[in-house]
Short mmCIF file of C-alpha atoms and ligand atoms in Angstrom, two decimals:
data_model
loop_
_atom_site.label_atom_id
_atom_site.label_comp_id
_atom_site.label_asym_id
_atom_site.label_seq_id
_atom_site.Cartn_x
_atom_site.Cartn_y
_atom_site.Cartn_z
CA ILE A 1 -5.19 -26.99 23.43
CA ALA A 2 -2.01 -28.92 22.66
CA SER A 3 -3.60 -30.61 19.67
CA THR A 4 -5.02 -27.28 18.39
CA ILE A 5 -1.56 -25.73 18.62
CA ALA A 6 -0.07 -28.77 16.86
CA THR A 7 -2.70 -28.45 14.08
CA LEU A 8 -2.00 -24.72 13.69
CA ILE A 9 1.74 -25.32 13.56
CA SER A 10 1.44 -28.10 11.02
CA GLY A 11 -0.99 -25.90 8.97
CA ALA A 12 1.56 -23.08 9.01
CA ALA A 13 4.34 -25.49 8.11
CA TYR A 14 2.36 -26.69 5.10
CA ALA A 15 1.65 -23.12 4.02
CA GLU A 16 5.29 -22.12 4.24
CA SER A 17 6.34 -24.85 1.87
CA LEU A 18 3.72 -23.89 -0.76
CA THR A 19 4.25 -22.04 -4.01
CA VAL A 20 1.15 -20.81 -5.84
CA GLY A 21 1.03 -19.43 -9.38
CA PHE A 22 -1.72 -16.84 -9.93
CA SER A 23 -2.83 -15.93 -13.44
CA GLN A 24 -4.40 -12.52 -12.90
CA ILE A 25 -6.48 -10.83 -15.64
CA GLY A 26 -4.74 -7.46 -15.52
CA SER A 27 -5.49 -4.15 -13.84
CA GLU A 28 -8.61 -2.95 -15.62
CA SER A 29 -10.29 -1.61 -12.48
CA GLY A 30 -9.65 -0.35 -8.97
CA TRP A 31 -11.23 -3.54 -7.68
CA ARG A 32 -8.84 -5.71 -9.71
CA ALA A 33 -5.79 -3.82 -8.40
CA ALA A 34 -7.08 -4.32 -4.85
CA GLU A 35 -7.64 -8.03 -5.46
CA THR A 36 -4.00 -8.37 -6.54
CA SER A 37 -2.63 -6.50 -3.55
CA VAL A 38 -4.88 -8.43 -1.11
CA ALA A 39 -3.68 -11.72 -2.69
CA LYS A 40 -0.04 -10.69 -2.03
CA GLU A 41 -0.87 -9.72 1.55
CA GLN A 42 -2.84 -12.93 2.23
CA ALA A 43 0.03 -15.03 0.83
CA LYS A 44 2.53 -13.16 3.01
CA GLN A 45 0.43 -13.68 6.15
CA ARG A 46 0.53 -17.44 5.55
CA GLY A 47 4.16 -17.59 4.40
CA ILE A 48 3.09 -18.81 0.92
CA THR A 49 5.24 -17.95 -2.10
CA LEU A 50 2.95 -16.31 -4.67
CA LYS A 51 3.96 -15.87 -8.31
CA ILE A 52 1.65 -13.51 -10.20
CA ALA A 53 1.39 -13.32 -14.00
CA ASP A 54 -0.50 -10.34 -15.44
CA ALA A 55 -2.42 -11.44 -18.56
CA GLN A 56 -3.24 -7.92 -19.77
CA GLN A 57 -6.87 -8.94 -20.41
CA LYS A 58 -5.97 -11.77 -22.81
CA GLN A 59 -7.03 -15.38 -22.32
CA GLU A 60 -4.12 -16.57 -24.47
CA ASN A 61 -1.71 -14.96 -22.00
CA GLN A 62 -3.52 -16.69 -19.13
CA ILE A 63 -3.19 -20.06 -20.86
CA LYS A 64 0.55 -19.44 -21.42
CA ALA A 65 0.97 -18.47 -17.75
CA VAL A 66 -0.82 -21.62 -16.57
CA ARG A 67 1.44 -23.75 -18.80
CA SER A 68 4.48 -22.02 -17.37
CA PHE A 69 3.26 -22.63 -13.79
CA ILE A 70 2.77 -26.31 -14.64
CA ALA A 71 6.32 -26.48 -16.04
CA GLN A 72 7.64 -24.87 -12.84
CA GLY A 73 5.85 -27.53 -10.76
CA VAL A 74 3.95 -25.12 -8.49
CA ASP A 75 1.77 -26.58 -5.71
CA ALA A 76 -1.42 -24.93 -6.95
CA ILE A 77 -2.65 -22.57 -9.63
CA PHE A 78 -5.10 -19.72 -9.12
CA ILE A 79 -6.84 -18.30 -12.19
CA ALA A 80 -9.11 -15.26 -12.44
CA PRO A 81 -10.58 -16.31 -15.81
CA VAL A 82 -11.14 -13.34 -18.11
CA VAL A 83 -13.86 -15.19 -20.07
CA GLN A 84 -15.87 -18.24 -19.14
CA THR A 85 -15.19 -20.60 -22.06
CA GLY A 86 -12.11 -22.22 -23.60
CA TRP A 87 -10.35 -23.52 -20.48
CA GLU A 88 -10.68 -27.30 -20.78
CA PRO A 89 -7.42 -28.16 -22.62
CA VAL A 90 -5.11 -26.27 -20.27
CA LEU A 91 -7.02 -27.45 -17.20
CA GLU A 92 -6.59 -31.05 -18.42
CA GLU A 93 -2.84 -30.38 -18.48
CA ALA A 94 -2.93 -29.13 -14.88
CA LYS A 95 -4.99 -32.14 -13.85
CA ASP A 96 -2.54 -34.53 -15.54
CA ALA A 97 0.27 -32.80 -13.60
CA LYS A 98 -1.81 -33.25 -10.39
CA ILE A 99 -1.80 -29.51 -9.69
CA PRO A 100 -5.02 -28.28 -8.05
CA VAL A 101 -6.62 -25.24 -9.69
CA PHE A 102 -8.71 -22.62 -7.90
CA LEU A 103 -10.76 -20.05 -9.80
CA LEU A 104 -10.97 -16.57 -8.33
CA ASP A 105 -13.87 -14.11 -8.72
CA ARG A 106 -15.10 -15.33 -12.15
CA ASN A 107 -16.46 -18.73 -13.11
CA ILE A 108 -15.98 -20.93 -16.17
CA THR A 109 -18.15 -23.36 -18.10
CA ALA A 110 -16.52 -26.79 -18.11
CA LYS A 111 -18.28 -30.10 -18.74
CA ASP A 112 -15.94 -31.85 -16.30
CA PRO A 113 -16.09 -30.12 -12.90
CA SER A 114 -13.10 -32.13 -11.67
CA LEU A 115 -10.90 -29.88 -13.83
CA TYR A 116 -10.79 -27.39 -10.98
CA MET A 117 -11.06 -27.71 -7.24
CA SER A 118 -13.15 -24.68 -6.27
CA VAL A 119 -14.26 -21.28 -7.40
CA VAL A 120 -14.19 -18.41 -4.92
CA THR A 121 -16.82 -15.97 -6.12
CA ALA A 122 -19.83 -13.89 -5.21
CA ASP A 123 -23.30 -14.78 -6.44
CA ASN A 124 -23.14 -12.36 -9.34
CA VAL A 125 -26.73 -12.98 -10.46
CA TYR A 126 -27.79 -11.94 -6.98
CA GLU A 127 -25.62 -8.81 -7.19
CA GLY A 128 -27.41 -7.76 -10.39
CA LYS A 129 -30.74 -8.55 -8.75
CA VAL A 130 -29.97 -6.37 -5.74
CA ALA A 131 -29.18 -3.48 -8.11
CA GLY A 132 -32.40 -4.03 -10.09
CA ASP A 133 -34.56 -4.44 -6.98
CA TRP A 134 -33.24 -1.13 -5.66
CA LEU A 135 -34.25 0.67 -8.86
CA VAL A 136 -37.73 -0.89 -8.93
CA LYS A 137 -38.30 0.27 -5.34
CA GLU A 138 -36.81 3.70 -5.97
CA MET A 139 -38.99 4.34 -9.04
CA ALA A 140 -42.17 3.16 -7.22
CA GLY A 141 -44.10 2.59 -10.45
CA LYS A 142 -42.69 5.58 -12.37
CA ALA A 143 -41.22 5.03 -15.84
CA CYS A 144 -37.44 4.74 -16.16
CA ASN A 145 -35.23 4.25 -19.22
CA VAL A 146 -32.03 2.46 -18.21
CA VAL A 147 -28.76 2.27 -20.08
CA GLU A 148 -26.48 -0.62 -19.20
CA LEU A 149 -22.69 -0.69 -19.23
CA GLN A 150 -21.71 -4.32 -19.47
CA GLY A 151 -18.43 -5.80 -18.33
CA THR A 152 -16.00 -7.70 -20.54
CA VAL A 153 -17.78 -9.67 -23.28
CA GLY A 154 -17.88 -13.38 -22.38
CA ALA A 155 -16.93 -12.84 -18.72
CA SER A 156 -19.13 -14.86 -16.33
CA VAL A 157 -19.64 -11.86 -14.07
CA ALA A 158 -20.93 -9.70 -16.94
CA LEU A 159 -23.39 -12.39 -18.04
CA ASP A 160 -24.57 -13.02 -14.48
CA ARG A 161 -24.90 -9.36 -13.50
CA LYS A 162 -26.93 -8.72 -16.65
CA LYS A 163 -29.18 -11.69 -15.90
CA GLY A 164 -29.83 -10.71 -12.27
CA PHE A 165 -30.72 -7.12 -13.13
CA SER A 166 -32.99 -8.14 -16.02
CA GLU A 167 -34.79 -10.62 -13.75
CA ALA A 168 -35.33 -7.96 -11.10
CA ILE A 169 -36.92 -5.47 -13.49
CA ALA A 170 -38.92 -8.13 -15.40
CA GLY A 171 -41.98 -7.55 -13.22
CA ALA A 172 -41.80 -3.75 -13.66
CA PRO A 173 -42.68 -3.01 -17.31
CA GLU A 174 -42.22 0.74 -16.70
CA ILE A 175 -38.46 0.13 -16.26
CA LYS A 176 -36.76 -0.63 -19.56
CA ILE A 177 -33.17 -1.22 -20.64
CA ILE A 178 -33.05 0.97 -23.76
CA ARG A 179 -29.35 0.56 -24.57
CA THR A 180 -26.69 -1.91 -23.52
CA GLN A 181 -23.03 -2.19 -24.50
CA SER A 182 -19.74 -3.41 -23.09
CA GLY A 183 -17.40 -0.89 -21.49
CA ASP A 184 -14.88 -3.65 -20.74
CA PHE A 185 -14.84 -2.86 -17.00
CA THR A 186 -12.64 0.23 -17.54
CA ARG A 187 -13.24 3.88 -16.70
CA SER A 188 -12.22 5.14 -20.13
CA LYS A 189 -14.51 2.75 -22.02
CA GLY A 190 -17.33 3.41 -19.54
CA LYS A 191 -17.05 7.11 -20.32
CA GLU A 192 -16.83 6.56 -24.06
CA VAL A 193 -19.88 4.27 -24.20
CA MET A 194 -21.89 6.57 -21.91
CA GLU A 195 -21.09 9.51 -24.22
CA SER A 196 -22.51 7.56 -27.13
CA PHE A 197 -25.65 6.64 -25.14
CA ILE A 198 -26.15 10.30 -24.20
CA LYS A 199 -25.73 11.40 -27.82
CA ALA A 200 -28.27 8.83 -29.03
CA GLU A 201 -30.83 9.60 -26.31
CA ASP A 202 -31.73 13.28 -26.67
CA ARG A 203 -28.46 14.50 -25.09
CA GLY A 204 -29.14 12.20 -22.14
CA LYS A 205 -32.61 13.63 -21.38
CA ASN A 206 -34.24 10.33 -22.31
CA ILE A 207 -32.10 8.39 -19.79
CA CYS A 208 -33.26 7.94 -16.19
CA ALA A 209 -30.56 5.57 -14.86
CA VAL A 210 -27.28 3.92 -15.74
CA TYR A 211 -26.66 0.38 -14.50
CA SER A 212 -22.96 -0.35 -14.69
CA HIS A 213 -21.46 -3.80 -14.11
CA ASN A 214 -18.64 -2.18 -12.12
CA ASP A 215 -17.82 1.04 -10.30
CA ASP A 216 -14.97 2.06 -12.61
CA MET A 217 -17.24 2.21 -15.66
CA ALA A 218 -19.79 4.07 -13.51
CA ILE A 219 -17.13 6.66 -12.62
CA GLY A 220 -16.39 7.10 -16.33
CA ALA A 221 -20.14 7.45 -16.97
CA ILE A 222 -20.45 10.09 -14.22
CA GLN A 223 -17.81 12.14 -16.03
CA ALA A 224 -19.70 11.81 -19.33
CA ILE A 225 -22.99 12.84 -17.67
CA LYS A 226 -21.36 15.94 -16.15
CA GLU A 227 -19.76 16.91 -19.44
CA ALA A 228 -23.22 16.69 -21.05
CA GLY A 229 -24.47 19.29 -18.54
CA LEU A 230 -26.58 16.83 -16.53
CA LYS A 231 -26.38 15.85 -12.87
CA PRO A 232 -25.29 12.27 -12.15
CA GLY A 233 -27.12 10.86 -9.15
CA SER A 234 -30.24 12.94 -9.77
CA ASP A 235 -30.88 13.65 -13.50
CA ILE A 236 -29.44 10.20 -14.22
CA LYS A 237 -29.25 7.72 -11.34
CA VAL A 238 -26.01 5.75 -11.08
CA ILE A 239 -26.08 2.12 -9.90
CA SER A 240 -23.04 -0.16 -9.97
CA ILE A 241 -21.11 -3.04 -8.42
CA ASP A 242 -17.78 -3.42 -6.49
CA ALA A 243 -17.86 -0.81 -3.69
CA VAL A 244 -14.48 0.79 -4.42
CA PRO A 245 -13.56 3.97 -2.49
CA ASP A 246 -13.98 6.23 -5.55
CA ILE A 247 -17.67 5.36 -5.95
CA PHE A 248 -18.22 6.30 -2.30
CA LYS A 249 -16.47 9.62 -2.95
CA ALA A 250 -18.91 10.12 -5.85
CA MET A 251 -21.80 9.30 -3.46
CA LEU A 252 -20.56 11.94 -1.01
CA ALA A 253 -20.71 14.43 -3.90
CA GLY A 254 -24.30 13.29 -4.65
CA GLU A 255 -23.22 11.75 -7.96
CA ALA A 256 -23.89 8.03 -7.38
CA ASN A 257 -26.78 6.19 -5.76
CA LEU A 258 -25.96 2.54 -5.03
CA THR A 259 -23.15 0.03 -5.22
CA VAL A 260 -23.12 -3.69 -4.40
CA GLU A 261 -19.95 -4.81 -2.68
CA LEU A 262 -17.61 -7.43 -4.10
CA THR A 263 -14.86 -8.29 -1.66
CA PRO A 264 -11.34 -8.05 -3.10
CA ASN A 265 -10.28 -10.88 -0.77
CA MET A 266 -10.79 -13.81 -3.11
CA ALA A 267 -7.34 -15.33 -2.53
CA GLY A 268 -7.59 -15.72 1.28
CA PRO A 269 -10.38 -18.36 1.21
CA ALA A 270 -8.61 -20.14 -1.67
CA PHE A 271 -5.34 -20.30 0.30
CA ASP A 272 -7.19 -21.74 3.31
CA ALA A 273 -8.91 -24.37 1.18
CA LEU A 274 -5.58 -25.25 -0.44
CA ILE A 275 -3.78 -25.62 2.89
CA ALA A 276 -6.54 -27.92 4.25
CA TYR A 277 -6.43 -29.98 1.05
CA LYS A 278 -2.65 -30.36 1.13
CA LYS A 279 -2.58 -31.09 4.84
CA ASP A 280 -5.18 -33.83 5.11
CA GLY A 281 -6.96 -34.15 1.78
CA THR A 282 -10.00 -32.06 2.79
CA ILE A 283 -12.02 -31.43 -0.38
CA PRO A 284 -13.34 -27.86 -0.34
CA PRO A 285 -16.85 -26.94 -1.52
CA LYS A 286 -17.08 -26.44 -5.29
CA ILE A 287 -18.24 -22.87 -4.77
CA ILE A 288 -16.82 -20.80 -1.92
CA GLN A 289 -19.25 -17.93 -1.93
CA THR A 290 -18.37 -14.43 -0.76
CA GLU A 291 -20.90 -11.98 0.62
CA SER A 292 -22.59 -9.22 -1.44
CA LYS A 293 -24.01 -6.20 0.35
CA ALA A 294 -25.55 -3.03 -1.07
CA PHE A 295 -24.42 0.39 0.10
CA GLY A 296 -25.83 3.85 -0.52
CA PRO A 297 -24.66 7.40 0.28
CA GLU A 298 -25.56 7.09 3.98
CA SER A 299 -22.68 4.64 4.53
CA ALA A 300 -20.21 6.26 2.11
CA GLN A 301 -17.84 7.87 4.62
CA GLN A 302 -17.79 4.78 6.83
CA GLN A 303 -17.01 2.60 3.81
CA ILE A 304 -14.18 4.91 2.67
CA ASP A 305 -12.63 4.55 6.14
CA LEU A 306 -13.09 0.76 6.20
CA LYS A 307 -11.64 0.27 2.73
CA LYS A 308 -8.31 1.81 3.78
CA ASN A 309 -7.23 -1.62 5.05
CA MET A 310 -8.62 -3.60 2.15
CA GLY A 311 -5.97 -3.23 -0.52
CA TYR A 312 -7.35 0.01 -2.02
O1 AHR B 401 -14.57 -10.25 -11.88
C1 AHR B 401 -14.81 -9.18 -11.04
C2 AHR B 401 -14.92 -7.91 -11.81
O2 AHR B 401 -13.77 -7.70 -12.57
C3 AHR B 401 -15.07 -6.66 -10.98
O3 AHR B 401 -16.36 -6.39 -10.60
C4 AHR B 401 -14.55 -5.64 -11.94
O4 AHR B 401 -14.28 -4.39 -11.38
C5 AHR B 401 -13.36 -6.35 -12.40
O5 AHR B 401 -12.71 -5.82 -13.39
#
């Protein structure tokens, strides 16, 4: 017991002396806003000083923020990388300065994996697959024309969620993606792109389902479907990813069918890995994977209640 207490105390002491710089993408979605507020809360619980820079969706702003964190001599840098390429030069600079980097919620492509310590992320291919599997089962052999709202172009999560869904429907030739376009993970773009899909597809009558890479775009799409005089959830099925409270409210109104949860607590596991690394050199796993669960209308009210303590 004494040694456990000593370990806990020394862990807490390490945490309290740490300053972490977090380059956040922006606030494009409800999920993103929750991730930021959970990161603040998780830092506070551990006594860590957290400095957050909002990149307003631009990689160049993220690179500037990382350089500024390096200049300030922070103990670690967290990055939620808006796109997956183009990170090597700035990560080399962090490595030269001996500052460990953790990636949150999105991955990058880097030839040298030692440029970052760990990525805390869900298996986003699996998330897309869960969404696709649900539709295949739901359609039970009936034909279905799907429109897809993709996330930010070049973001790892958009590429992976597309891949997983496409793989799931590959064995069901009656289910086809007839249109696909980026809605940049925002409600307003989701609505705009869905309006154009509806216009191009016989005022929406040729569309059986919308697969959206996040809930916010799905909520925008629901609005567009309603404005076109159709019923979201029944005339056009709505499938998406994140599990934010608003999609569950849409489910309660019968306007959405399925969401796959992405936890907004990406920072907590990264803080723990950082503390262990600083304390005794423990090298964390390269991928710290978070859980992905699918939810439908039957669990909507329960999820709304649970989410009240999750930064939403
Ligand atoms: O990277 C995670 C994704 O980014 C979330 O699913 C989406 O809502 C956010 O904008």
